Amino acid sequence: MAHWYHLTKKSSNAKTGPIAVSTTSRDSCSPSCPLIGNGCYAESGPLRVHWDKVSDGPWAEKPRGNDLETFVRELKSLPEGTCFRHNQAGDLPHNNGLINAHALELITDACAERKLIAWTYTHHGVDNMNNTVMIKRANSHGLTVNVSAHNQQHAADTHKRGLPAVCIVPKNETRKTWEHDGVKFLVCPAQWSDKNCAECKLCSVAERSCVVAFKAHGTQAKKVESTIS
Protein backbone atom coordinates (compact mmCIF):
# COMPACT_ATOMS: atom_id res chain seq x y z
CA MET A 1 0.00 0.00 0.00
CA ALA A 2 1.40 3.41 -1.00
CA HIS A 3 1.16 6.22 1.53
CA TRP A 4 1.86 9.94 1.21
CA TYR A 5 4.07 12.00 3.49
CA HIS A 6 4.64 15.62 4.42
CA LEU A 7 7.47 17.08 6.48
CA THR A 8 7.08 20.36 8.38
CA LYS A 9 10.60 21.40 9.31
CA LYS A 10 9.50 23.77 12.08
CA SER A 11 6.14 23.25 13.73
CA SER A 12 4.11 26.20 15.00
CA ASN A 13 2.24 23.95 17.45
CA ALA A 14 2.80 25.21 20.99
CA LYS A 15 2.48 21.69 22.43
CA THR A 16 5.32 20.26 20.38
CA GLY A 17 7.42 23.40 20.23
CA PRO A 18 9.43 24.45 17.15
CA ILE A 19 10.49 20.96 16.08
CA ALA A 20 10.20 19.00 12.85
CA VAL A 21 6.95 17.05 12.51
CA SER A 22 5.53 14.86 9.80
CA THR A 23 2.09 13.85 8.58
CA THR A 24 1.25 10.58 6.84
CA SER A 25 -1.88 9.98 4.77
CA ARG A 26 -5.00 8.56 6.37
CA ASP A 27 -4.55 5.15 4.76
CA SER A 28 -1.60 4.58 7.10
CA CYS A 29 -3.90 4.44 10.13
CA SER A 30 -4.31 1.05 11.74
CA PRO A 31 -7.66 -0.58 10.91
CA SER A 32 -7.87 -1.52 14.58
CA CYS A 33 -7.29 2.00 15.96
CA PRO A 34 -10.12 2.67 18.44
CA LEU A 35 -9.87 6.45 17.96
CA ILE A 36 -11.02 6.46 14.34
CA GLY A 37 -14.31 8.34 14.47
CA ASN A 38 -14.04 8.47 18.27
CA GLY A 39 -12.32 11.73 19.04
CA CYS A 40 -9.01 11.42 17.20
CA TYR A 41 -7.51 14.89 17.55
CA ALA A 42 -6.35 14.84 13.93
CA GLU A 43 -9.92 14.52 12.68
CA SER A 44 -10.84 18.09 13.55
CA GLY A 45 -9.51 21.64 13.31
CA PRO A 46 -6.65 22.92 11.15
CA LEU A 47 -4.77 19.63 11.40
CA ARG A 48 -7.63 17.82 9.66
CA VAL A 49 -7.49 20.28 6.77
CA HIS A 50 -3.76 19.68 6.42
CA TRP A 51 -4.16 15.90 6.80
CA ASP A 52 -6.80 15.83 4.08
CA LYS A 53 -4.48 17.63 1.68
CA VAL A 54 -1.59 15.29 2.45
CA SER A 55 -3.90 12.29 1.98
CA ASP A 56 -4.94 13.54 -1.47
CA GLY A 57 -1.43 12.73 -2.65
CA PRO A 58 0.68 14.43 -5.32
CA TRP A 59 -2.22 14.69 -7.75
CA ALA A 60 -4.09 17.28 -5.68
CA GLU A 61 -4.50 20.79 -7.06
CA LYS A 62 -2.03 22.06 -4.48
CA PRO A 63 -0.28 18.87 -3.42
CA ARG A 64 1.18 18.40 0.04
CA GLY A 65 1.68 14.65 -0.02
CA ASN A 66 5.00 13.28 -1.27
CA ASP A 67 6.11 9.72 -1.95
CA LEU A 68 8.33 7.85 0.49
CA GLU A 69 11.57 8.48 -1.38
CA THR A 70 10.99 12.25 -1.42
CA PHE A 71 10.08 12.22 2.25
CA VAL A 72 13.24 10.32 3.16
CA ARG A 73 15.37 12.81 1.22
CA GLU A 74 13.71 15.64 3.14
CA LEU A 75 14.47 13.91 6.44
CA LYS A 76 18.11 13.64 5.44
CA SER A 77 18.17 17.40 4.84
CA LEU A 78 17.34 18.19 8.49
CA PRO A 79 20.17 19.55 10.64
CA GLU A 80 21.95 16.88 12.63
CA GLY A 81 20.43 16.32 16.06
CA THR A 82 17.04 17.86 15.20
CA CYS A 83 14.02 16.86 17.31
CA PHE A 84 11.55 15.06 15.06
CA ARG A 85 8.01 13.96 15.90
CA HIS A 86 6.99 11.53 13.17
CA ASN A 87 3.26 11.39 12.45
CA GLN A 88 1.39 14.19 14.15
CA ALA A 89 -1.35 12.52 12.11
CA GLY A 90 -1.24 9.08 10.52
CA ASP A 91 0.64 5.92 11.47
CA LEU A 92 3.47 3.70 10.29
CA PRO A 93 3.43 2.33 6.73
CA HIS A 94 1.63 -0.99 6.60
CA ASN A 95 -0.17 -3.58 4.54
CA ASN A 96 -3.44 -4.63 6.17
CA GLY A 97 -2.09 -3.91 9.64
CA LEU A 98 1.34 -5.48 9.10
CA ILE A 99 4.08 -2.86 9.31
CA ASN A 100 5.98 -2.45 6.04
CA ALA A 101 9.55 -3.40 6.92
CA HIS A 102 11.23 -1.73 3.95
CA ALA A 103 9.42 1.58 4.35
CA LEU A 104 9.97 1.76 8.11
CA GLU A 105 13.65 0.90 7.71
CA LEU A 106 14.13 3.72 5.20
CA ILE A 107 12.57 6.22 7.62
CA THR A 108 14.46 4.84 10.62
CA ASP A 109 17.81 4.82 8.82
CA ALA A 110 17.31 8.43 7.70
CA CYS A 111 16.72 9.39 11.34
CA ALA A 112 19.85 7.52 12.36
CA GLU A 113 21.96 9.09 9.60
CA ARG A 114 21.07 12.59 10.80
CA LYS A 115 21.19 11.56 14.48
CA LEU A 116 17.68 12.91 14.96
CA ILE A 117 15.96 12.82 18.32
CA ALA A 118 13.05 11.01 16.72
CA TRP A 119 9.89 9.39 18.01
CA THR A 120 6.40 8.39 16.94
CA TYR A 121 3.36 6.39 18.10
CA THR A 122 1.57 3.43 16.55
CA HIS A 123 -1.81 1.77 16.93
CA HIS A 124 -0.72 -1.19 14.82
CA GLY A 125 -1.07 -4.30 16.93
CA VAL A 126 1.92 -5.96 18.58
CA ASP A 127 0.28 -9.36 18.92
CA ASN A 128 2.14 -10.58 15.83
CA MET A 129 5.84 -11.20 15.40
CA ASN A 130 6.23 -9.00 12.31
CA ASN A 131 5.16 -5.80 14.03
CA THR A 132 7.04 -6.55 17.23
CA VAL A 133 10.27 -7.20 15.34
CA MET A 134 9.85 -4.06 13.21
CA ILE A 135 9.19 -1.85 16.24
CA LYS A 136 12.12 -3.25 18.20
CA ARG A 137 14.40 -2.77 15.20
CA ALA A 138 13.32 0.88 14.86
CA ASN A 139 13.74 1.48 18.59
CA SER A 140 17.33 0.28 18.52
CA HIS A 141 18.25 2.04 15.27
CA GLY A 142 17.17 5.66 15.64
CA LEU A 143 13.37 6.02 15.73
CA THR A 144 11.52 5.37 18.97
CA VAL A 145 8.13 3.81 18.21
CA ASN A 146 5.75 4.09 21.15
CA VAL A 147 2.96 1.51 21.25
CA SER A 148 -0.39 3.20 21.83
CA ALA A 149 -2.03 0.80 24.27
CA HIS A 150 -5.78 0.43 24.74
CA ASN A 151 -5.76 0.76 28.53
CA GLN A 152 -3.44 0.73 31.52
CA GLN A 153 -3.19 -3.06 31.73
CA HIS A 154 -2.37 -3.30 28.05
CA ALA A 155 0.26 -0.58 28.51
CA ALA A 156 1.79 -2.35 31.51
CA ASP A 157 1.94 -5.64 29.62
CA THR A 158 3.52 -3.92 26.62
CA HIS A 159 6.12 -2.22 28.83
CA LYS A 160 7.02 -5.57 30.39
CA ARG A 161 7.68 -6.93 26.90
CA GLY A 162 10.38 -4.31 26.46
CA LEU A 163 8.38 -1.98 24.22
CA PRO A 164 7.87 1.72 25.05
CA ALA A 165 4.18 2.28 25.71
CA VAL A 166 1.71 5.12 26.05
CA CYS A 167 -1.98 5.13 26.88
CA ILE A 168 -4.98 7.39 27.40
CA VAL A 169 -6.36 7.98 30.88
CA PRO A 170 -9.54 9.82 31.98
CA LYS A 171 -9.52 13.60 31.73
CA ASN A 172 -10.17 13.95 35.48
CA GLU A 173 -7.02 12.02 36.46
CA THR A 174 -5.41 14.11 39.20
CA ARG A 175 -2.24 12.10 39.78
CA LYS A 176 0.99 12.90 38.00
CA THR A 177 2.43 9.45 38.59
CA TRP A 178 1.31 6.09 39.94
CA GLU A 179 1.93 2.38 39.54
CA HIS A 180 -0.25 -0.22 37.83
CA ASP A 181 0.68 -3.88 37.96
CA GLY A 182 4.16 -2.95 39.11
CA VAL A 183 4.77 -0.49 36.23
CA LYS A 184 5.24 3.24 36.73
CA PHE A 185 2.91 5.58 34.86
CA LEU A 186 3.66 9.26 34.32
CA VAL A 187 1.23 11.80 32.89
CA CYS A 188 2.71 13.66 29.91
CA PRO A 189 4.61 16.61 31.45
CA ALA A 190 3.04 18.97 28.88
CA GLN A 191 -0.29 18.38 30.67
CA TRP A 192 0.89 19.50 34.10
CA SER A 193 3.95 21.70 33.50
CA ASP A 194 5.09 24.37 31.07
CA LYS A 195 7.23 21.91 29.11
CA ASN A 196 6.62 21.13 25.45
CA CYS A 197 7.91 18.17 23.40
CA ALA A 198 11.04 20.05 22.37
CA GLU A 199 11.98 20.45 26.03
CA CYS A 200 10.70 17.14 27.40
CA LYS A 201 11.73 14.47 24.86
CA LEU A 202 10.48 11.70 27.18
CA CYS A 203 8.70 9.88 24.35
CA SER A 204 11.97 9.70 22.42
CA VAL A 205 13.53 7.45 25.08
CA ALA A 206 12.89 3.85 24.02
CA GLU A 207 14.22 2.23 27.19
CA ARG A 208 12.49 4.51 29.67
CA SER A 209 11.27 3.22 33.02
CA CYS A 210 7.65 4.35 32.70
CA VAL A 211 4.53 4.37 30.57
CA VAL A 212 3.53 7.86 29.39
CA ALA A 213 -0.15 8.59 30.06
CA PHE A 214 -2.12 11.19 28.11
CA LYS A 215 -5.21 12.63 29.75
CA ALA A 216 -8.20 12.84 27.43
CA HIS A 217 -8.79 16.50 26.66
CA GLY A 218 -10.53 18.91 24.34
CA THR A 219 -14.05 18.95 22.96
CA GLN A 220 -13.89 15.25 22.06
CA ALA A 221 -12.69 14.11 25.49
CA LYS A 222 -15.80 12.02 26.22
CA LYS A 223 -15.48 10.15 22.95
CA VAL A 224 -11.82 9.55 23.61
CA GLU A 225 -12.58 8.25 27.10
CA SER A 226 -15.09 5.80 25.63
CA THR A 227 -12.24 4.05 23.79
CA ILE A 228 -10.44 3.10 27.01
CA SER A 229 -11.34 -0.59 27.04
PDB file of C-alpha atoms in Angstrom, residues 29-204:
ATOM      1  CA  CYS A  29      -3.897   4.437  10.133  1.00  0.00           C
ATOM      2  CA  SER A  30      -4.309   1.055  11.740  1.00  0.00           C
ATOM      3  CA  PRO A  31      -7.658  -0.582  10.910  1.00  0.00           C
ATOM      4  CA  SER A  32      -7.870  -1.523  14.584  1.00  0.00           C
ATOM      5  CA  CYS A  33      -7.288   1.996  15.963  1.00  0.00           C
ATOM      6  CA  PRO A  34     -10.117   2.674  18.445  1.00  0.00           C
ATOM      7  CA  LEU A  35      -9.867   6.453  17.961  1.00  0.00           C
ATOM      8  CA  ILE A  36     -11.017   6.458  14.337  1.00  0.00           C
ATOM      9  CA  GLY A  37     -14.314   8.340  14.469  1.00  0.00           C
ATOM     10  CA  ASN A  38     -14.044   8.466  18.266  1.00  0.00           C
ATOM     11  CA  GLY A  39     -12.325  11.726  19.038  1.00  0.00           C
ATOM     12  CA  CYS A  40      -9.013  11.418  17.200  1.00  0.00           C
ATOM     13  CA  TYR A  41      -7.510  14.889  17.549  1.00  0.00           C
ATOM     14  CA  ALA A  42      -6.348  14.839  13.928  1.00  0.00           C
ATOM     15  CA  GLU A  43      -9.923  14.523  12.682  1.00  0.00           C
ATOM     16  CA  SER A  44     -10.835  18.092  13.550  1.00  0.00           C
ATOM     17  CA  GLY A  45      -9.515  21.639  13.306  1.00  0.00           C
ATOM     18  CA  PRO A  46      -6.654  22.922  11.149  1.00  0.00           C
ATOM     19  CA  LEU A  47      -4.770  19.632  11.396  1.00  0.00           C
ATOM     20  CA  ARG A  48      -7.634  17.823   9.660  1.00  0.00           C
ATOM     21  CA  VAL A  49      -7.491  20.275   6.767  1.00  0.00           C
ATOM     22  CA  HIS A  50      -3.755  19.680   6.419  1.00  0.00           C
ATOM     23  CA  TRP A  51      -4.159  15.902   6.800  1.00  0.00           C
ATOM     24  CA  ASP A  52      -6.805  15.825   4.077  1.00  0.00           C
ATOM     25  CA  LYS A  53      -4.476  17.630   1.682  1.00  0.00           C
ATOM     26  CA  VAL A  54      -1.590  15.286   2.454  1.00  0.00           C
ATOM     27  CA  SER A  55      -3.904  12.293   1.980  1.00  0.00           C
ATOM     28  CA  ASP A  56      -4.936  13.541  -1.474  1.00  0.00           C
ATOM     29  CA  GLY A  57      -1.431  12.730  -2.651  1.00  0.00           C
ATOM     30  CA  PRO A  58       0.685  14.429  -5.317  1.00  0.00           C
ATOM     31  CA  TRP A  59      -2.222  14.686  -7.754  1.00  0.00           C
ATOM     32  CA  ALA A  60      -4.090  17.276  -5.684  1.00  0.00           C
ATOM     33  CA  GLU A  61      -4.503  20.791  -7.063  1.00  0.00           C
ATOM     34  CA  LYS A  62      -2.035  22.064  -4.477  1.00  0.00           C
ATOM     35  CA  PRO A  63      -0.277  18.867  -3.415  1.00  0.00           C
ATOM     36  CA  ARG A  64       1.182  18.400   0.040  1.00  0.00           C
ATOM     37  CA  GLY A  65       1.684  14.651  -0.018  1.00  0.00           C
ATOM     38  CA  ASN A  66       4.998  13.276  -1.272  1.00  0.00           C
ATOM     39  CA  ASP A  67       6.115   9.723  -1.951  1.00  0.00           C
ATOM     40  CA  LEU A  68       8.331   7.851   0.489  1.00  0.00           C
ATOM     41  CA  GLU A  69      11.573   8.483  -1.378  1.00  0.00           C
ATOM     42  CA  THR A  70      10.989  12.245  -1.425  1.00  0.00           C
ATOM     43  CA  PHE A  71      10.080  12.223   2.254  1.00  0.00           C
ATOM     44  CA  VAL A  72      13.244  10.320   3.164  1.00  0.00           C
ATOM     45  CA  ARG A  73      15.367  12.808   1.223  1.00  0.00           C
ATOM     46  CA  GLU A  74      13.714  15.644   3.143  1.00  0.00           C
ATOM     47  CA  LEU A  75      14.469  13.907   6.444  1.00  0.00           C
ATOM     48  CA  LYS A  76      18.112  13.641   5.438  1.00  0.00           C
ATOM     49  CA  SER A  77      18.170  17.405   4.844  1.00  0.00           C
ATOM     50  CA  LEU A  78      17.338  18.185   8.494  1.00  0.00           C
ATOM     51  CA  PRO A  79      20.165  19.548  10.636  1.00  0.00           C
ATOM     52  CA  GLU A  80      21.950  16.881  12.626  1.00  0.00           C
ATOM     53  CA  GLY A  81      20.426  16.316  16.059  1.00  0.00           C
ATOM     54  CA  THR A  82      17.043  17.862  15.201  1.00  0.00           C
ATOM     55  CA  CYS A  83      14.021  16.862  17.310  1.00  0.00           C
ATOM     56  CA  PHE A  84      11.547  15.055  15.062  1.00  0.00           C
ATOM     57  CA  ARG A  85       8.009  13.956  15.902  1.00  0.00           C
ATOM     58  CA  HIS A  86       6.987  11.527  13.174  1.00  0.00           C
ATOM     59  CA  ASN A  87       3.257  11.389  12.454  1.00  0.00           C
ATOM     60  CA  GLN A  88       1.392  14.193  14.149  1.00  0.00           C
ATOM     61  CA  ALA A  89      -1.351  12.516  12.111  1.00  0.00           C
ATOM     62  CA  GLY A  90      -1.238   9.079  10.522  1.00  0.00           C
ATOM     63  CA  ASP A  91       0.638   5.917  11.471  1.00  0.00           C
ATOM     64  CA  LEU A  92       3.474   3.702  10.291  1.00  0.00           C
ATOM     65  CA  PRO A  93       3.430   2.333   6.731  1.00  0.00           C
ATOM     66  CA  HIS A  94       1.627  -0.989   6.595  1.00  0.00           C
ATOM     67  CA  ASN A  95      -0.173  -3.580   4.541  1.00  0.00           C
ATOM     68  CA  ASN A  96      -3.444  -4.629   6.170  1.00  0.00           C
ATOM     69  CA  GLY A  97      -2.090  -3.906   9.642  1.00  0.00           C
ATOM     70  CA  LEU A  98       1.345  -5.482   9.096  1.00  0.00           C
ATOM     71  CA  ILE A  99       4.079  -2.857   9.307  1.00  0.00           C
ATOM     72  CA  ASN A 100       5.982  -2.449   6.036  1.00  0.00           C
ATOM     73  CA  ALA A 101       9.545  -3.399   6.922  1.00  0.00           C
ATOM     74  CA  HIS A 102      11.227  -1.734   3.947  1.00  0.00           C
ATOM     75  CA  ALA A 103       9.421   1.582   4.355  1.00  0.00           C
ATOM     76  CA  LEU A 104       9.968   1.760   8.110  1.00  0.00           C
ATOM     77  CA  GLU A 105      13.650   0.896   7.706  1.00  0.00           C
ATOM     78  CA  LEU A 106      14.129   3.723   5.196  1.00  0.00           C
ATOM     79  CA  ILE A 107      12.567   6.219   7.616  1.00  0.00           C
ATOM     80  CA  THR A 108      14.462   4.844  10.615  1.00  0.00           C
ATOM     81  CA  ASP A 109      17.806   4.818   8.823  1.00  0.00           C
ATOM     82  CA  ALA A 110      17.312   8.426   7.700  1.00  0.00           C
ATOM     83  CA  CYS A 111      16.723   9.387  11.337  1.00  0.00           C
ATOM     84  CA  ALA A 112      19.854   7.523  12.360  1.00  0.00           C
ATOM     85  CA  GLU A 113      21.955   9.089   9.600  1.00  0.00           C
ATOM     86  CA  ARG A 114      21.073  12.589  10.796  1.00  0.00           C
ATOM     87  CA  LYS A 115      21.195  11.558  14.483  1.00  0.00           C
ATOM     88  CA  LEU A 116      17.680  12.911  14.956  1.00  0.00           C
ATOM     89  CA  ILE A 117      15.958  12.820  18.321  1.00  0.00           C
ATOM     90  CA  ALA A 118      13.047  11.010  16.721  1.00  0.00           C
ATOM     91  CA  TRP A 119       9.892   9.389  18.009  1.00  0.00           C
ATOM     92  CA  THR A 120       6.400   8.385  16.941  1.00  0.00           C
ATOM     93  CA  TYR A 121       3.360   6.392  18.102  1.00  0.00           C
ATOM     94  CA  THR A 122       1.571   3.429  16.551  1.00  0.00           C
ATOM     95  CA  HIS A 123      -1.807   1.774  16.928  1.00  0.00           C
ATOM     96  CA  HIS A 124      -0.716  -1.189  14.819  1.00  0.00           C
ATOM     97  CA  GLY A 125      -1.069  -4.301  16.926  1.00  0.00           C
ATOM     98  CA  VAL A 126       1.923  -5.964  18.575  1.00  0.00           C
ATOM     99  CA  ASP A 127       0.285  -9.360  18.920  1.00  0.00           C
ATOM    100  CA  ASN A 128       2.137 -10.578  15.835  1.00  0.00           C
ATOM    101  CA  MET A 129       5.839 -11.202  15.403  1.00  0.00           C
ATOM    102  CA  ASN A 130       6.232  -9.002  12.309  1.00  0.00           C
ATOM    103  CA  ASN A 131       5.156  -5.804  14.033  1.00  0.00           C
ATOM    104  CA  THR A 132       7.043  -6.550  17.228  1.00  0.00           C
ATOM    105  CA  VAL A 133      10.267  -7.200  15.339  1.00  0.00           C
ATOM    106  CA  MET A 134       9.849  -4.063  13.212  1.00  0.00           C
ATOM    107  CA  ILE A 135       9.188  -1.854  16.243  1.00  0.00           C
ATOM    108  CA  LYS A 136      12.117  -3.246  18.202  1.00  0.00           C
ATOM    109  CA  ARG A 137      14.395  -2.768  15.204  1.00  0.00           C
ATOM    110  CA  ALA A 138      13.317   0.875  14.859  1.00  0.00           C
ATOM    111  CA  ASN A 139      13.737   1.480  18.588  1.00  0.00           C
ATOM    112  CA  SER A 140      17.328   0.280  18.515  1.00  0.00           C
ATOM    113  CA  HIS A 141      18.253   2.044  15.273  1.00  0.00           C
ATOM    114  CA  GLY A 142      17.174   5.661  15.636  1.00  0.00           C
ATOM    115  CA  LEU A 143      13.371   6.019  15.731  1.00  0.00           C
ATOM    116  CA  THR A 144      11.519   5.373  18.974  1.00  0.00           C
ATOM    117  CA  VAL A 145       8.134   3.811  18.209  1.00  0.00           C
ATOM    118  CA  ASN A 146       5.747   4.092  21.146  1.00  0.00           C
ATOM    119  CA  VAL A 147       2.964   1.514  21.245  1.00  0.00           C
ATOM    120  CA  SER A 148      -0.394   3.202  21.827  1.00  0.00           C
ATOM    121  CA  ALA A 149      -2.031   0.801  24.274  1.00  0.00           C
ATOM    122  CA  HIS A 150      -5.783   0.430  24.736  1.00  0.00           C
ATOM    123  CA  ASN A 151      -5.763   0.764  28.527  1.00  0.00           C
ATOM    124  CA  GLN A 152      -3.441   0.725  31.515  1.00  0.00           C
ATOM    125  CA  GLN A 153      -3.189  -3.058  31.734  1.00  0.00           C
ATOM    126  CA  HIS A 154      -2.368  -3.296  28.046  1.00  0.00           C
ATOM    127  CA  ALA A 155       0.255  -0.576  28.508  1.00  0.00           C
ATOM    128  CA  ALA A 156       1.786  -2.346  31.512  1.00  0.00           C
ATOM    129  CA  ASP A 157       1.936  -5.639  29.615  1.00  0.00           C
ATOM    130  CA  THR A 158       3.516  -3.915  26.618  1.00  0.00           C
ATOM    131  CA  HIS A 159       6.116  -2.221  28.829  1.00  0.00           C
ATOM    132  CA  LYS A 160       7.022  -5.567  30.388  1.00  0.00           C
ATOM    133  CA  ARG A 161       7.678  -6.932  26.899  1.00  0.00           C
ATOM    134  CA  GLY A 162      10.381  -4.309  26.458  1.00  0.00           C
ATOM    135  CA  LEU A 163       8.383  -1.977  24.223  1.00  0.00           C
ATOM    136  CA  PRO A 164       7.873   1.721  25.051  1.00  0.00           C
ATOM    137  CA  ALA A 165       4.178   2.276  25.713  1.00  0.00           C
ATOM    138  CA  VAL A 166       1.712   5.121  26.054  1.00  0.00           C
ATOM    139  CA  CYS A 167      -1.981   5.132  26.876  1.00  0.00           C
ATOM    140  CA  ILE A 168      -4.985   7.390  27.396  1.00  0.00           C
ATOM    141  CA  VAL A 169      -6.362   7.983  30.885  1.00  0.00           C
ATOM    142  CA  PRO A 170      -9.535   9.825  31.977  1.00  0.00           C
ATOM    143  CA  LYS A 171      -9.516  13.598  31.726  1.00  0.00           C
ATOM    144  CA  ASN A 172     -10.171  13.949  35.476  1.00  0.00           C
ATOM    145  CA  GLU A 173      -7.022  12.020  36.459  1.00  0.00           C
ATOM    146  CA  THR A 174      -5.409  14.113  39.198  1.00  0.00           C
ATOM    147  CA  ARG A 175      -2.237  12.096  39.775  1.00  0.00           C
ATOM    148  CA  LYS A 176       0.991  12.900  37.997  1.00  0.00           C
ATOM    149  CA  THR A 177       2.427   9.451  38.593  1.00  0.00           C
ATOM    150  CA  TRP A 178       1.307   6.086  39.941  1.00  0.00           C
ATOM    151  CA  GLU A 179       1.930   2.375  39.538  1.00  0.00           C
ATOM    152  CA  HIS A 180      -0.249  -0.216  37.828  1.00  0.00           C
ATOM    153  CA  ASP A 181       0.681  -3.884  37.962  1.00  0.00           C
ATOM    154  CA  GLY A 182       4.164  -2.946  39.106  1.00  0.00           C
ATOM    155  CA  VAL A 183       4.773  -0.493  36.230  1.00  0.00           C
ATOM    156  CA  LYS A 184       5.243   3.238  36.729  1.00  0.00           C
ATOM    157  CA  PHE A 185       2.913   5.581  34.859  1.00  0.00           C
ATOM    158  CA  LEU A 186       3.663   9.264  34.324  1.00  0.00           C
ATOM    159  CA  VAL A 187       1.229  11.798  32.890  1.00  0.00           C
ATOM    160  CA  CYS A 188       2.707  13.661  29.912  1.00  0.00           C
ATOM    161  CA  PRO A 189       4.609  16.609  31.446  1.00  0.00           C
ATOM    162  CA  ALA A 190       3.042  18.968  28.882  1.00  0.00           C
ATOM    163  CA  GLN A 191      -0.287  18.380  30.668  1.00  0.00           C
ATOM    164  CA  TRP A 192       0.887  19.503  34.099  1.00  0.00           C
ATOM    165  CA  SER A 193       3.946  21.703  33.501  1.00  0.00           C
ATOM    166  CA  ASP A 194       5.088  24.368  31.071  1.00  0.00           C
ATOM    167  CA  LYS A 195       7.229  21.907  29.111  1.00  0.00           C
ATOM    168  CA  ASN A 196       6.624  21.128  25.446  1.00  0.00           C
ATOM    169  CA  CYS A 197       7.913  18.173  23.405  1.00  0.00           C
ATOM    170  CA  ALA A 198      11.039  20.045  22.373  1.00  0.00           C
ATOM    171  CA  GLU A 199      11.979  20.454  26.034  1.00  0.00           C
ATOM    172  CA  CYS A 200      10.704  17.140  27.405  1.00  0.00           C
ATOM    173  CA  LYS A 201      11.725  14.469  24.863  1.00  0.00           C
ATOM    174  CA  LEU A 202      10.478  11.702  27.184  1.00  0.00           C
ATOM    175  CA  CYS A 203       8.702   9.884  24.354  1.00  0.00           C
ATOM    176  CA  SER A 204      11.975   9.698  22.425  1.00  0.00           C
TER     177      SER A 204
END
